[in-house]
PDB file of C-alpha atoms in Angstrom:
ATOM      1  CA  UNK A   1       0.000   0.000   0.000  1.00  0.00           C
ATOM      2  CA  UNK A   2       1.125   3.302  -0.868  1.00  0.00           C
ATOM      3  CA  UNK A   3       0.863   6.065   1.847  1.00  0.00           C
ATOM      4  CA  UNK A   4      -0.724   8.756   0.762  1.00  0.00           C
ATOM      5  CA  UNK A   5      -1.144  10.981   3.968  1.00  0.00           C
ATOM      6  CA  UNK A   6       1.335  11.991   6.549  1.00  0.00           C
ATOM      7  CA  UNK A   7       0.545  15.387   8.357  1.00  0.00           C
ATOM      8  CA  UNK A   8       1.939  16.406  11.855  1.00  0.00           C
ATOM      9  CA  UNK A   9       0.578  19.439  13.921  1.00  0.00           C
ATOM     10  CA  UNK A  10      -1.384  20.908  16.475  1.00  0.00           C
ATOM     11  CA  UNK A  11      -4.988  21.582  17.221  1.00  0.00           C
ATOM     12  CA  UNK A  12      -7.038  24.332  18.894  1.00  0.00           C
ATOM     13  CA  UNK A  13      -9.977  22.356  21.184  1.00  0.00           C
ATOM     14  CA  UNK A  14     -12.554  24.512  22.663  1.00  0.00           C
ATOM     15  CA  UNK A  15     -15.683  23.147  25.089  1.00  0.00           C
ATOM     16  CA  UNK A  16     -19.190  24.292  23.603  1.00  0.00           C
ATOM     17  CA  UNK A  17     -22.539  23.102  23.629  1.00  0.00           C
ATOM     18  CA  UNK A  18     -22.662  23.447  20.017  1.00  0.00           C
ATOM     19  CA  UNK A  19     -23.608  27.258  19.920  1.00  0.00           C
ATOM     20  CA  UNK A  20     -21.588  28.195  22.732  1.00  0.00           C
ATOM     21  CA  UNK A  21     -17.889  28.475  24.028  1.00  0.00           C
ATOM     22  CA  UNK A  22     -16.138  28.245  27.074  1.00  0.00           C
ATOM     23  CA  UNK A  23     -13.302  30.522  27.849  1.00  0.00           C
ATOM     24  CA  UNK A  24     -10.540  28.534  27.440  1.00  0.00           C
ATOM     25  CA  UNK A  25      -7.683  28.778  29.855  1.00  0.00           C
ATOM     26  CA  UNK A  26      -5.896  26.132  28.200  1.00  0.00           C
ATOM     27  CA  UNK A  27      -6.551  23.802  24.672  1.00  0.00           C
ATOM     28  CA  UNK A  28      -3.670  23.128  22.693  1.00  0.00           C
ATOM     29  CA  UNK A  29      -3.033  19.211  21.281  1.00  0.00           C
ATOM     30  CA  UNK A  30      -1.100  17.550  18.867  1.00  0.00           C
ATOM     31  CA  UNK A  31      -2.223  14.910  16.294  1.00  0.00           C
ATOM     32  CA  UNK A  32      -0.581  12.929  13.909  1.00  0.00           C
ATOM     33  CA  UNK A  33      -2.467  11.750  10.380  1.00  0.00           C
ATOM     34  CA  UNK A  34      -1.611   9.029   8.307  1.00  0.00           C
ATOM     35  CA  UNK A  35      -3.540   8.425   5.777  1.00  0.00           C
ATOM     36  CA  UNK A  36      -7.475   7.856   6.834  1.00  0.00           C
ATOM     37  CA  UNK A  37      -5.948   7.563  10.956  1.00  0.00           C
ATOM     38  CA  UNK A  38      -5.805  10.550  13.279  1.00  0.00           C
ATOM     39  CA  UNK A  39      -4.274  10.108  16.236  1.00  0.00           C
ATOM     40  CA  UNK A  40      -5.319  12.806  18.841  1.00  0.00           C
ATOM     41  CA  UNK A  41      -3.934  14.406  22.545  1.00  0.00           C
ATOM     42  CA  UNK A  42      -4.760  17.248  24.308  1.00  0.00           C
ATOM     43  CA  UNK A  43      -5.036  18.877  27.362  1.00  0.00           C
ATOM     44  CA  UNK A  44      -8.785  21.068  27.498  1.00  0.00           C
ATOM     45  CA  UNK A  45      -8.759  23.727  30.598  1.00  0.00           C
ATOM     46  CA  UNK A  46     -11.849  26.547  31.004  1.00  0.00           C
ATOM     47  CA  UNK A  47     -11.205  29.640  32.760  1.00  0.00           C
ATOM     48  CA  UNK A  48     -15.167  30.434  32.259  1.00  0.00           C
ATOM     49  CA  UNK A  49     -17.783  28.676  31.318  1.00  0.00           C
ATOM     50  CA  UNK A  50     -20.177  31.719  29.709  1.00  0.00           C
ATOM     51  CA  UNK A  51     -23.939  30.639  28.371  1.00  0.00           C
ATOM     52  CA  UNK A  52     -22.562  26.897  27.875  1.00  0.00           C
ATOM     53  CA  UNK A  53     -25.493  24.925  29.115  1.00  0.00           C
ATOM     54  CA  UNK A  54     -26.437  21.403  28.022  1.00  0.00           C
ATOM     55  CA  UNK A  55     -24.606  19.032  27.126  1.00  0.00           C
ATOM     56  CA  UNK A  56     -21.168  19.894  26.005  1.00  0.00           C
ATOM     57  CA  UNK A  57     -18.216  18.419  23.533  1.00  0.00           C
ATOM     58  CA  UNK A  58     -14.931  19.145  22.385  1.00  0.00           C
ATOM     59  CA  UNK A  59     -14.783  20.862  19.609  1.00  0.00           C
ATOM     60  CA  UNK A  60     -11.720  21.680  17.078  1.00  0.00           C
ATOM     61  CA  UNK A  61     -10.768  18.176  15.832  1.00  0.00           C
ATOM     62  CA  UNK A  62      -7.968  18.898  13.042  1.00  0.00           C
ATOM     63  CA  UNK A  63     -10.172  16.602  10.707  1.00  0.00           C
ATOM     64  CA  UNK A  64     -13.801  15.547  10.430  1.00  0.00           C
ATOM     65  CA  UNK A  65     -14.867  11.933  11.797  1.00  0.00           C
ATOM     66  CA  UNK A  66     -15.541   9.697   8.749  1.00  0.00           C
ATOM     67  CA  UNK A  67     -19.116  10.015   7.348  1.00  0.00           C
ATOM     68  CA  UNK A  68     -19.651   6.451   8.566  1.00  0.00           C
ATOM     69  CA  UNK A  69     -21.358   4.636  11.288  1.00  0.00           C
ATOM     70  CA  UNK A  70     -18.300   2.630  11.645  1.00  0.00           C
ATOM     71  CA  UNK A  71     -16.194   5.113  12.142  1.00  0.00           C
ATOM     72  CA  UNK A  72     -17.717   5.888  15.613  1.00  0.00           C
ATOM     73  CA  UNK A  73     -13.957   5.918  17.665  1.00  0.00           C
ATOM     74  CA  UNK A  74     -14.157   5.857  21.397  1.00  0.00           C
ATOM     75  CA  UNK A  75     -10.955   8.560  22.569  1.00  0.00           C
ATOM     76  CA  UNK A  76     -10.133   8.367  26.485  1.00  0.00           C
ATOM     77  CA  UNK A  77     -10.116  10.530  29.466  1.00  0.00           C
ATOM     78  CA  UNK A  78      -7.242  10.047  30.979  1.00  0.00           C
ATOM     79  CA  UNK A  79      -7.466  12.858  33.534  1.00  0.00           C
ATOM     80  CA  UNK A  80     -10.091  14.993  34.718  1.00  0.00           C
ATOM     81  CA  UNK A  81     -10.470  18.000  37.308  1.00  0.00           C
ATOM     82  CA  UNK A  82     -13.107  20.790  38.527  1.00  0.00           C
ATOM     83  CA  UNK A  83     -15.842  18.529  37.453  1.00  0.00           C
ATOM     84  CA  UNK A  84     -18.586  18.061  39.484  1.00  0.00           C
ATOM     85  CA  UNK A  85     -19.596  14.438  39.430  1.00  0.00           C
ATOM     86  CA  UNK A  86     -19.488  12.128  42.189  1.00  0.00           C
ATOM     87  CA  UNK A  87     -18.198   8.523  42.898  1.00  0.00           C
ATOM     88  CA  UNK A  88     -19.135   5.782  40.858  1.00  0.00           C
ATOM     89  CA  UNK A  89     -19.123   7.940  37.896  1.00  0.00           C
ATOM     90  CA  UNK A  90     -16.043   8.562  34.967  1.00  0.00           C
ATOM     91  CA  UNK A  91     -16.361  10.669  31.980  1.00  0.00           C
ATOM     92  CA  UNK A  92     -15.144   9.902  28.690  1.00  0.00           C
ATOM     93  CA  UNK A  93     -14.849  11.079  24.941  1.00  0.00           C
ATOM     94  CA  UNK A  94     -16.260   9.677  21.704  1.00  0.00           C
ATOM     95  CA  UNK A  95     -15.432  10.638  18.273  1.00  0.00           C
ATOM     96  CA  UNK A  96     -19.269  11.657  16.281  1.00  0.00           C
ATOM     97  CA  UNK A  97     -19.161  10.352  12.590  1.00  0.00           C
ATOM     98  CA  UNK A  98     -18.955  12.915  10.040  1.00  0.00           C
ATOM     99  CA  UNK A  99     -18.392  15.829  12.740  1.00  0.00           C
ATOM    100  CA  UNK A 100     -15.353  17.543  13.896  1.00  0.00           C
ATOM    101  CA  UNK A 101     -15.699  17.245  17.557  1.00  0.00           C
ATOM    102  CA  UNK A 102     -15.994  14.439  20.577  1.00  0.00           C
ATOM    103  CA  UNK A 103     -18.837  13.925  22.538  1.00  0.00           C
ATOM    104  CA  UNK A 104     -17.939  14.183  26.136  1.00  0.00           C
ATOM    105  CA  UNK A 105     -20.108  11.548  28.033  1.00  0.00           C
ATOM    106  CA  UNK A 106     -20.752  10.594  31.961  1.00  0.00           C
ATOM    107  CA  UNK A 107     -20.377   6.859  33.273  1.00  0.00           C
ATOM    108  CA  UNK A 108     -22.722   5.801  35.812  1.00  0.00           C
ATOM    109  CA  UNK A 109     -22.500   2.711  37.821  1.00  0.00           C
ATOM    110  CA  UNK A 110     -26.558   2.353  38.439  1.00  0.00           C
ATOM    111  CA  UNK A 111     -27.676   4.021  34.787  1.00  0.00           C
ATOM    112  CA  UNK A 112     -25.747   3.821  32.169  1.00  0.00           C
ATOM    113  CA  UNK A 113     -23.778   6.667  29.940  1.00  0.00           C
ATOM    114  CA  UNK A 114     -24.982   9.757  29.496  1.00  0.00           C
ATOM    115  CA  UNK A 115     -23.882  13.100  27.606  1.00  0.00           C
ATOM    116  CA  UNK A 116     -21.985  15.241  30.407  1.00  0.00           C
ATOM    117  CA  UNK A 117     -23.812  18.935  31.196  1.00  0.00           C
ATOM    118  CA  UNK A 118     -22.137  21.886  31.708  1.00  0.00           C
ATOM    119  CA  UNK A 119     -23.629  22.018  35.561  1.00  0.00           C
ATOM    120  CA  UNK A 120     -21.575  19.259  35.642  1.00  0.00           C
ATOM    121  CA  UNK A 121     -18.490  20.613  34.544  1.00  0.00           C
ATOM    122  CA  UNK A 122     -16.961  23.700  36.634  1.00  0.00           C
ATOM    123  CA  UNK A 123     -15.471  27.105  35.540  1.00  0.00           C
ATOM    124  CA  UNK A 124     -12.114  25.849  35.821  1.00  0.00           C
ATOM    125  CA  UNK A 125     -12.534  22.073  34.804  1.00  0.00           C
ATOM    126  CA  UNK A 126     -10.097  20.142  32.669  1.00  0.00           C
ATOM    127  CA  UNK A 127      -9.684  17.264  30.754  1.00  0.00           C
ATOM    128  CA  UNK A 128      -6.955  15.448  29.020  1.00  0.00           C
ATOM    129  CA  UNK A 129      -8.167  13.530  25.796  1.00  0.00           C
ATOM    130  CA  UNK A 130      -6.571  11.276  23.691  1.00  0.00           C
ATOM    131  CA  UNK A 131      -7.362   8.544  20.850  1.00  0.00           C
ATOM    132  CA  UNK A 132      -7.604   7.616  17.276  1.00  0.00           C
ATOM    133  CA  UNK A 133     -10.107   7.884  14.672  1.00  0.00           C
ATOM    134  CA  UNK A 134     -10.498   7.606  10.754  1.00  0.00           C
ATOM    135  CA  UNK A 135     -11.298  10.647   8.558  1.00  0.00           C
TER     136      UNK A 135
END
């Protein structure tokens, strides 16, 4: 196979509710492309959350998500802070086909995943993302 794509760089994330910013305090990452693959990190701080309400994602991805069910990509949390959630529960990311952003969602032990709200996410909250999906 021929490679056809190889692209390093960085990316601007932002948390939003689709209409709506935060005020970033920090949201730089790098990815990495080759070919269809993106491979993503960053680190995604708010100073302020603003008129964010609802249920918020990541937005900013250097590439769109595939225009394919299959390309659904779960990404990780690996850290989190200023969140207001309590035990039992863990957040995570998911990469949204044909969409340039991940949808941030809530773990619960007793119900299931849900999409995570901004009153569940604090002025200064934080989260450091990271994962792969196919454009």
């Amino acid at each position: 196979e021929l490679l056809d794509h190889y692209e390093e760089g960085t990316w601007t994330a932002a948390l939003s509710d689709g209409t709506d910013d935060a005020t970033m305090g920090q949201s730089s990452g790098y990815y990495t492309r080759i070919g269809n693959l993106v491979h993503i990190s960053a680190y995604v701080v708010t100073s302020a959350l603003g008129d964010v309400n609802g249920a918020v994602r990541i937005t900013g991805l250097p590439f769109s998500v595939a225009n394919s069910y299959a390309a659904f990509s779960s990404t990780g949390a690996t850290y989190a802070h200023g969140l207001n959630i309590t035990a039992g529960q863990t957040v995570g990311t998911m990469a949204y086909y044909n969409q340039s952003y991940l949808k941030v969602k809530l773990w619960d032990l007793t119900s299931g995943v849900s999409d995570l709200l901004a009153t569940e996410w604090s002025d200064d909250g934080g989260i450091v993302v990271g994962g792969s999906y196919r454009t």
